[in-house]
Amino acid sequence: MKMRNKLSIGTLKLKIVALFKQGLIPIELMQSILVAALFSIVPILGVTTILLTVLSVKRKLNLPIMIAISYLMWPIQLLMIIPFINIGEFIFSIPQSNYSVQEIITSFQVSFFGTLSQLSFELLCGFVGWSLTAVPFFSVIYLVSNFLISKFSPSKTP
């Protein structure tokens, strides 16, 4: 039993170290930062960490950097919720809702799933607004960054 405990702690330690070393080449770091910034401003509170974890594991990106970016983007996420909802409401040609960011935050704190059902159309509008503005914006930043990194990174061939 003692040997098994040491083995599992050693295995866990190796996996954690591998997680921190994953995605450290410049292009992967850039992808980690941009993906984290993009998904950290999704106008649905409480889903960012889950999204980033799944994306990090799937794309082999640097999760610690992504979570740090997520925490740094929290104020921007709060600032952008209402504009994203307004863009979506404009796209769907419906009158603007009168919710404030504080009302949405309080609603999520009281009941996550209750808020999802109560504000589902507003959140859908916010998601559409995010999809139509943030995704193209970050796509352009990604393409420019990818070009610059490939142009200025050291060549692998002699």
mmCIF file with all atom_site columns, C-alpha atoms in Angstrom:
data_model
loop_
_atom_site.group_PDB
_atom_site.id
_atom_site.type_symbol
_atom_site.label_atom_id
_atom_site.label_alt_id
_atom_site.label_comp_id
_atom_site.label_asym_id
_atom_site.label_entity_id
_atom_site.label_seq_id
_atom_site.pdbx_PDB_ins_code
_atom_site.Cartn_x
_atom_site.Cartn_y
_atom_site.Cartn_z
_atom_site.occupancy
_atom_site.B_iso_or_equiv
_atom_site.pdbx_formal_charge
_atom_site.auth_seq_id
_atom_site.auth_comp_id
_atom_site.auth_asym_id
_atom_site.auth_atom_id
_atom_site.pdbx_PDB_model_num
ATOM 1   C CA . MET A 1 1   ? 0.000   0.000  0.000   1.00 0.00 ? 1   MET A CA 1
ATOM 2   C CA . LYS A 1 2   ? 2.821   2.400  0.881   1.00 0.00 ? 2   LYS A CA 1
ATOM 3   C CA . MET A 1 3   ? 4.606   1.672  -2.408  1.00 0.00 ? 3   MET A CA 1
ATOM 4   C CA . ARG A 1 4   ? 1.406   2.267  -4.364  1.00 0.00 ? 4   ARG A CA 1
ATOM 5   C CA . ASN A 1 5   ? 0.870   5.594  -2.584  1.00 0.00 ? 5   ASN A CA 1
ATOM 6   C CA . LYS A 1 6   ? 4.400   6.738  -3.499  1.00 0.00 ? 6   LYS A CA 1
ATOM 7   C CA . LEU A 1 7   ? 3.857   5.604  -7.072  1.00 0.00 ? 7   LEU A CA 1
ATOM 8   C CA . SER A 1 8   ? 0.601   7.524  -7.434  1.00 0.00 ? 8   SER A CA 1
ATOM 9   C CA . ILE A 1 9   ? 2.086   10.692 -5.882  1.00 0.00 ? 9   ILE A CA 1
ATOM 10  C CA . GLY A 1 10  ? 5.073   10.437 -8.232  1.00 0.00 ? 10  GLY A CA 1
ATOM 11  C CA . THR A 1 11  ? 2.778   9.922  -11.204 1.00 0.00 ? 11  THR A CA 1
ATOM 12  C CA . LEU A 1 12  ? 0.637   12.877 -10.173 1.00 0.00 ? 12  LEU A CA 1
ATOM 13  C CA . LYS A 1 13  ? 3.738   15.050 -9.796  1.00 0.00 ? 13  LYS A CA 1
ATOM 14  C CA . LEU A 1 14  ? 4.951   14.088 -13.277 1.00 0.00 ? 14  LEU A CA 1
ATOM 15  C CA . LYS A 1 15  ? 1.563   14.915 -14.786 1.00 0.00 ? 15  LYS A CA 1
ATOM 16  C CA . ILE A 1 16  ? 1.469   18.319 -13.086 1.00 0.00 ? 16  ILE A CA 1
ATOM 17  C CA . VAL A 1 17  ? 5.005   19.141 -14.245 1.00 0.00 ? 17  VAL A CA 1
ATOM 18  C CA . ALA A 1 18  ? 4.066   18.051 -17.784 1.00 0.00 ? 18  ALA A CA 1
ATOM 19  C CA . LEU A 1 19  ? 1.024   20.344 -17.638 1.00 0.00 ? 19  LEU A CA 1
ATOM 20  C CA . PHE A 1 20  ? 3.235   23.346 -16.833 1.00 0.00 ? 20  PHE A CA 1
ATOM 21  C CA . LYS A 1 21  ? 5.761   22.459 -19.558 1.00 0.00 ? 21  LYS A CA 1
ATOM 22  C CA . GLN A 1 22  ? 3.105   21.878 -22.207 1.00 0.00 ? 22  GLN A CA 1
ATOM 23  C CA . GLY A 1 23  ? 2.719   24.531 -24.887 1.00 0.00 ? 23  GLY A CA 1
ATOM 24  C CA . LEU A 1 24  ? 5.888   26.569 -24.314 1.00 0.00 ? 24  LEU A CA 1
ATOM 25  C CA . ILE A 1 25  ? 7.108   27.142 -27.860 1.00 0.00 ? 25  ILE A CA 1
ATOM 26  C CA . PRO A 1 26  ? 6.260   30.647 -29.154 1.00 0.00 ? 26  PRO A CA 1
ATOM 27  C CA . ILE A 1 27  ? 3.409   29.628 -31.473 1.00 0.00 ? 27  ILE A CA 1
ATOM 28  C CA . GLU A 1 28  ? 1.757   27.515 -28.757 1.00 0.00 ? 28  GLU A CA 1
ATOM 29  C CA . LEU A 1 29  ? 2.152   30.323 -26.203 1.00 0.00 ? 29  LEU A CA 1
ATOM 30  C CA . MET A 1 30  ? 0.550   32.746 -28.626 1.00 0.00 ? 30  MET A CA 1
ATOM 31  C CA . GLN A 1 31  ? -2.297  30.299 -29.237 1.00 0.00 ? 31  GLN A CA 1
ATOM 32  C CA . SER A 1 32  ? -2.753  29.795 -25.495 1.00 0.00 ? 32  SER A CA 1
ATOM 33  C CA . ILE A 1 33  ? -2.933  33.529 -24.860 1.00 0.00 ? 33  ILE A CA 1
ATOM 34  C CA . LEU A 1 34  ? -5.298  34.294 -27.735 1.00 0.00 ? 34  LEU A CA 1
ATOM 35  C CA . VAL A 1 35  ? -7.626  31.346 -27.076 1.00 0.00 ? 35  VAL A CA 1
ATOM 36  C CA . ALA A 1 36  ? -7.754  32.265 -23.398 1.00 0.00 ? 36  ALA A CA 1
ATOM 37  C CA . ALA A 1 37  ? -8.452  35.930 -24.160 1.00 0.00 ? 37  ALA A CA 1
ATOM 38  C CA . LEU A 1 38  ? -11.177 35.022 -26.651 1.00 0.00 ? 38  LEU A CA 1
ATOM 39  C CA . PHE A 1 39  ? -13.001 32.509 -24.481 1.00 0.00 ? 39  PHE A CA 1
ATOM 40  C CA . SER A 1 40  ? -12.537 34.563 -21.313 1.00 0.00 ? 40  SER A CA 1
ATOM 41  C CA . ILE A 1 41  ? -14.934 37.199 -22.607 1.00 0.00 ? 41  ILE A CA 1
ATOM 42  C CA . VAL A 1 42  ? -17.760 34.805 -23.486 1.00 0.00 ? 42  VAL A CA 1
ATOM 43  C CA . PRO A 1 43  ? -20.849 36.593 -22.121 1.00 0.00 ? 43  PRO A CA 1
ATOM 44  C CA . ILE A 1 44  ? -21.961 33.599 -20.054 1.00 0.00 ? 44  ILE A CA 1
ATOM 45  C CA . LEU A 1 45  ? -20.517 33.786 -16.560 1.00 0.00 ? 45  LEU A CA 1
ATOM 46  C CA . GLY A 1 46  ? -19.115 30.652 -14.981 1.00 0.00 ? 46  GLY A CA 1
ATOM 47  C CA . VAL A 1 47  ? -18.189 28.626 -18.049 1.00 0.00 ? 47  VAL A CA 1
ATOM 48  C CA . THR A 1 48  ? -14.755 30.066 -18.854 1.00 0.00 ? 48  THR A CA 1
ATOM 49  C CA . THR A 1 49  ? -12.617 27.706 -16.759 1.00 0.00 ? 49  THR A CA 1
ATOM 50  C CA . ILE A 1 50  ? -14.388 24.621 -18.096 1.00 0.00 ? 50  ILE A CA 1
ATOM 51  C CA . LEU A 1 51  ? -14.058 25.832 -21.695 1.00 0.00 ? 51  LEU A CA 1
ATOM 52  C CA . LEU A 1 52  ? -10.376 26.669 -21.270 1.00 0.00 ? 52  LEU A CA 1
ATOM 53  C CA . THR A 1 53  ? -9.594  23.350 -19.600 1.00 0.00 ? 53  THR A CA 1
ATOM 54  C CA . VAL A 1 54  ? -11.258 21.379 -22.393 1.00 0.00 ? 54  VAL A CA 1
ATOM 55  C CA . LEU A 1 55  ? -9.552  23.448 -25.088 1.00 0.00 ? 55  LEU A CA 1
ATOM 56  C CA . SER A 1 56  ? -6.188  23.193 -23.351 1.00 0.00 ? 56  SER A CA 1
ATOM 57  C CA . VAL A 1 57  ? -6.328  19.417 -23.100 1.00 0.00 ? 57  VAL A CA 1
ATOM 58  C CA . LYS A 1 58  ? -7.699  18.995 -26.630 1.00 0.00 ? 58  LYS A CA 1
ATOM 59  C CA . ARG A 1 59  ? -5.216  21.364 -28.314 1.00 0.00 ? 59  ARG A CA 1
ATOM 60  C CA . LYS A 1 60  ? -2.275  20.711 -25.925 1.00 0.00 ? 60  LYS A CA 1
ATOM 61  C CA . LEU A 1 61  ? -2.072  24.360 -24.894 1.00 0.00 ? 61  LEU A CA 1
ATOM 62  C CA . ASN A 1 62  ? -0.647  25.799 -21.669 1.00 0.00 ? 62  ASN A CA 1
ATOM 63  C CA . LEU A 1 63  ? -3.495  25.654 -19.131 1.00 0.00 ? 63  LEU A CA 1
ATOM 64  C CA . PRO A 1 64  ? -1.813  27.668 -16.327 1.00 0.00 ? 64  PRO A CA 1
ATOM 65  C CA . ILE A 1 65  ? -1.219  30.585 -18.691 1.00 0.00 ? 65  ILE A CA 1
ATOM 66  C CA . MET A 1 66  ? -4.775  30.293 -19.990 1.00 0.00 ? 66  MET A CA 1
ATOM 67  C CA . ILE A 1 67  ? -6.259  30.391 -16.478 1.00 0.00 ? 67  ILE A CA 1
ATOM 68  C CA . ALA A 1 68  ? -4.079  33.401 -15.582 1.00 0.00 ? 68  ALA A CA 1
ATOM 69  C CA . ILE A 1 69  ? -5.279  35.224 -18.711 1.00 0.00 ? 69  ILE A CA 1
ATOM 70  C CA . SER A 1 70  ? -8.839  34.307 -17.778 1.00 0.00 ? 70  SER A CA 1
ATOM 71  C CA . TYR A 1 71  ? -8.482  35.981 -14.387 1.00 0.00 ? 71  TYR A CA 1
ATOM 72  C CA . LEU A 1 72  ? -6.966  39.072 -16.019 1.00 0.00 ? 72  LEU A CA 1
ATOM 73  C CA . MET A 1 73  ? -9.841  39.236 -18.532 1.00 0.00 ? 73  MET A CA 1
ATOM 74  C CA . TRP A 1 74  ? -12.602 39.070 -15.873 1.00 0.00 ? 74  TRP A CA 1
ATOM 75  C CA . PRO A 1 75  ? -13.173 42.875 -15.813 1.00 0.00 ? 75  PRO A CA 1
ATOM 76  C CA . ILE A 1 76  ? -13.347 42.971 -19.608 1.00 0.00 ? 76  ILE A CA 1
ATOM 77  C CA . GLN A 1 77  ? -15.840 40.099 -19.585 1.00 0.00 ? 77  GLN A CA 1
ATOM 78  C CA . LEU A 1 78  ? -18.059 42.092 -17.222 1.00 0.00 ? 78  LEU A CA 1
ATOM 79  C CA . LEU A 1 79  ? -17.737 45.239 -19.345 1.00 0.00 ? 79  LEU A CA 1
ATOM 80  C CA . MET A 1 80  ? -18.597 43.386 -22.549 1.00 0.00 ? 80  MET A CA 1
ATOM 81  C CA . ILE A 1 81  ? -21.674 41.411 -21.429 1.00 0.00 ? 81  ILE A CA 1
ATOM 82  C CA . ILE A 1 82  ? -24.206 44.183 -22.135 1.00 0.00 ? 82  ILE A CA 1
ATOM 83  C CA . PRO A 1 83  ? -22.652 45.306 -25.468 1.00 0.00 ? 83  PRO A CA 1
ATOM 84  C CA . PHE A 1 84  ? -22.594 41.696 -26.689 1.00 0.00 ? 84  PHE A CA 1
ATOM 85  C CA . ILE A 1 85  ? -26.249 41.273 -25.668 1.00 0.00 ? 85  ILE A CA 1
ATOM 86  C CA . ASN A 1 86  ? -27.138 44.544 -27.431 1.00 0.00 ? 86  ASN A CA 1
ATOM 87  C CA . ILE A 1 87  ? -25.392 43.427 -30.632 1.00 0.00 ? 87  ILE A CA 1
ATOM 88  C CA . GLY A 1 88  ? -27.289 40.132 -30.551 1.00 0.00 ? 88  GLY A CA 1
ATOM 89  C CA . GLU A 1 89  ? -30.592 41.908 -29.912 1.00 0.00 ? 89  GLU A CA 1
ATOM 90  C CA . PHE A 1 90  ? -29.855 44.190 -32.880 1.00 0.00 ? 90  PHE A CA 1
ATOM 91  C CA . ILE A 1 91  ? -29.142 41.154 -35.079 1.00 0.00 ? 91  ILE A CA 1
ATOM 92  C CA . PHE A 1 92  ? -32.433 39.519 -34.006 1.00 0.00 ? 92  PHE A CA 1
ATOM 93  C CA . SER A 1 93  ? -34.278 42.869 -34.371 1.00 0.00 ? 93  SER A CA 1
ATOM 94  C CA . ILE A 1 94  ? -35.754 42.803 -30.887 1.00 0.00 ? 94  ILE A CA 1
ATOM 95  C CA . PRO A 1 95  ? -35.990 45.612 -28.314 1.00 0.00 ? 95  PRO A CA 1
ATOM 96  C CA . GLN A 1 96  ? -33.053 45.976 -25.967 1.00 0.00 ? 96  GLN A CA 1
ATOM 97  C CA . SER A 1 97  ? -33.381 44.394 -22.547 1.00 0.00 ? 97  SER A CA 1
ATOM 98  C CA . ASN A 1 98  ? -32.880 46.557 -19.484 1.00 0.00 ? 98  ASN A CA 1
ATOM 99  C CA . TYR A 1 99  ? -30.657 44.239 -17.458 1.00 0.00 ? 99  TYR A CA 1
ATOM 100 C CA . SER A 1 100 ? -27.551 45.625 -15.819 1.00 0.00 ? 100 SER A CA 1
ATOM 101 C CA . VAL A 1 101 ? -24.310 43.715 -15.357 1.00 0.00 ? 101 VAL A CA 1
ATOM 102 C CA . GLN A 1 102 ? -24.881 43.714 -11.590 1.00 0.00 ? 102 GLN A CA 1
ATOM 103 C CA . GLU A 1 103 ? -28.335 42.127 -12.030 1.00 0.00 ? 103 GLU A CA 1
ATOM 104 C CA . ILE A 1 104 ? -26.878 39.415 -14.252 1.00 0.00 ? 104 ILE A CA 1
ATOM 105 C CA . ILE A 1 105 ? -24.001 38.712 -11.816 1.00 0.00 ? 105 ILE A CA 1
ATOM 106 C CA . THR A 1 106 ? -26.374 38.559 -8.854  1.00 0.00 ? 106 THR A CA 1
ATOM 107 C CA . SER A 1 107 ? -28.684 36.254 -10.759 1.00 0.00 ? 107 SER A CA 1
ATOM 108 C CA . PHE A 1 108 ? -25.796 33.888 -11.574 1.00 0.00 ? 108 PHE A CA 1
ATOM 109 C CA . GLN A 1 109 ? -24.672 33.936 -7.928  1.00 0.00 ? 109 GLN A CA 1
ATOM 110 C CA . VAL A 1 110 ? -28.162 33.018 -6.714  1.00 0.00 ? 110 VAL A CA 1
ATOM 111 C CA . SER A 1 111 ? -28.808 30.258 -9.236  1.00 0.00 ? 111 SER A CA 1
ATOM 112 C CA . PHE A 1 112 ? -26.608 29.387 -12.202 1.00 0.00 ? 112 PHE A CA 1
ATOM 113 C CA . PHE A 1 113 ? -29.174 27.158 -13.926 1.00 0.00 ? 113 PHE A CA 1
ATOM 114 C CA . GLY A 1 114 ? -32.054 29.442 -12.949 1.00 0.00 ? 114 GLY A CA 1
ATOM 115 C CA . THR A 1 115 ? -30.275 32.323 -14.666 1.00 0.00 ? 115 THR A CA 1
ATOM 116 C CA . LEU A 1 116 ? -29.626 30.200 -17.741 1.00 0.00 ? 116 LEU A CA 1
ATOM 117 C CA . SER A 1 117 ? -33.354 29.485 -18.040 1.00 0.00 ? 117 SER A CA 1
ATOM 118 C CA . GLN A 1 118 ? -34.546 32.999 -17.062 1.00 0.00 ? 118 GLN A CA 1
ATOM 119 C CA . LEU A 1 119 ? -32.105 34.896 -19.270 1.00 0.00 ? 119 LEU A CA 1
ATOM 120 C CA . SER A 1 120 ? -31.646 32.266 -21.961 1.00 0.00 ? 120 SER A CA 1
ATOM 121 C CA . PHE A 1 121 ? -32.623 34.511 -24.868 1.00 0.00 ? 121 PHE A CA 1
ATOM 122 C CA . GLU A 1 122 ? -30.472 37.404 -23.603 1.00 0.00 ? 122 GLU A CA 1
ATOM 123 C CA . LEU A 1 123 ? -27.543 35.020 -23.169 1.00 0.00 ? 123 LEU A CA 1
ATOM 124 C CA . LEU A 1 124 ? -28.156 33.667 -26.680 1.00 0.00 ? 124 LEU A CA 1
ATOM 125 C CA . CYS A 1 125 ? -28.110 37.262 -27.968 1.00 0.00 ? 125 CYS A CA 1
ATOM 126 C CA . GLY A 1 126 ? -24.874 37.858 -26.055 1.00 0.00 ? 126 GLY A CA 1
ATOM 127 C CA . PHE A 1 127 ? -23.333 34.697 -27.497 1.00 0.00 ? 127 PHE A CA 1
ATOM 128 C CA . VAL A 1 128 ? -24.330 35.763 -31.027 1.00 0.00 ? 128 VAL A CA 1
ATOM 129 C CA . GLY A 1 129 ? -22.888 39.236 -30.403 1.00 0.00 ? 129 GLY A CA 1
ATOM 130 C CA . TRP A 1 130 ? -19.666 37.665 -29.102 1.00 0.00 ? 130 TRP A CA 1
ATOM 131 C CA . SER A 1 131 ? -19.501 35.290 -32.101 1.00 0.00 ? 131 SER A CA 1
ATOM 132 C CA . LEU A 1 132 ? -19.959 38.092 -34.616 1.00 0.00 ? 132 LEU A CA 1
ATOM 133 C CA . THR A 1 133 ? -17.478 40.528 -33.076 1.00 0.00 ? 133 THR A CA 1
ATOM 134 C CA . ALA A 1 134 ? -14.895 38.875 -30.836 1.00 0.00 ? 134 ALA A CA 1
ATOM 135 C CA . VAL A 1 135 ? -14.296 35.757 -32.943 1.00 0.00 ? 135 VAL A CA 1
ATOM 136 C CA . PRO A 1 136 ? -13.426 37.654 -36.157 1.00 0.00 ? 136 PRO A CA 1
ATOM 137 C CA . PHE A 1 137 ? -11.356 40.181 -34.181 1.00 0.00 ? 137 PHE A CA 1
ATOM 138 C CA . PHE A 1 138 ? -9.283  37.470 -32.492 1.00 0.00 ? 138 PHE A CA 1
ATOM 139 C CA . SER A 1 139 ? -9.017  35.533 -35.772 1.00 0.00 ? 139 SER A CA 1
ATOM 140 C CA . VAL A 1 140 ? -7.328  38.525 -37.400 1.00 0.00 ? 140 VAL A CA 1
ATOM 141 C CA . ILE A 1 141 ? -5.024  38.955 -34.391 1.00 0.00 ? 141 ILE A CA 1
ATOM 142 C CA . TYR A 1 142 ? -4.187  35.233 -34.580 1.00 0.00 ? 142 TYR A CA 1
ATOM 143 C CA . LEU A 1 143 ? -3.340  35.389 -38.297 1.00 0.00 ? 143 LEU A CA 1
ATOM 144 C CA . VAL A 1 144 ? -1.168  38.492 -37.882 1.00 0.00 ? 144 VAL A CA 1
ATOM 145 C CA . SER A 1 145 ? 0.582   37.034 -34.812 1.00 0.00 ? 145 SER A CA 1
ATOM 146 C CA . ASN A 1 146 ? 1.121   33.713 -36.561 1.00 0.00 ? 146 ASN A CA 1
ATOM 147 C CA . PHE A 1 147 ? 2.659   35.509 -39.545 1.00 0.00 ? 147 PHE A CA 1
ATOM 148 C CA . LEU A 1 148 ? 4.939   37.615 -37.329 1.00 0.00 ? 148 LEU A CA 1
ATOM 149 C CA . ILE A 1 149 ? 6.087   34.648 -35.253 1.00 0.00 ? 149 ILE A CA 1
ATOM 150 C CA . SER A 1 150 ? 6.821   32.538 -38.334 1.00 0.00 ? 150 SER A CA 1
ATOM 151 C CA . LYS A 1 151 ? 8.623   35.454 -39.995 1.00 0.00 ? 151 LYS A CA 1
ATOM 152 C CA . PHE A 1 152 ? 10.806  36.444 -37.050 1.00 0.00 ? 152 PHE A CA 1
ATOM 153 C CA . SER A 1 153 ? 11.383  33.132 -35.274 1.00 0.00 ? 153 SER A CA 1
ATOM 154 C CA . PRO A 1 154 ? 14.736  31.458 -35.813 1.00 0.00 ? 154 PRO A CA 1
ATOM 155 C CA . SER A 1 155 ? 14.824  29.071 -38.720 1.00 0.00 ? 155 SER A CA 1
ATOM 156 C CA . LYS A 1 156 ? 15.123  25.383 -37.904 1.00 0.00 ? 156 LYS A CA 1
ATOM 157 C CA . THR A 1 157 ? 17.143  24.663 -41.022 1.00 0.00 ? 157 THR A CA 1
ATOM 158 C CA . PRO A 1 158 ? 20.838  25.728 -41.249 1.00 0.00 ? 158 PRO A CA 1
#
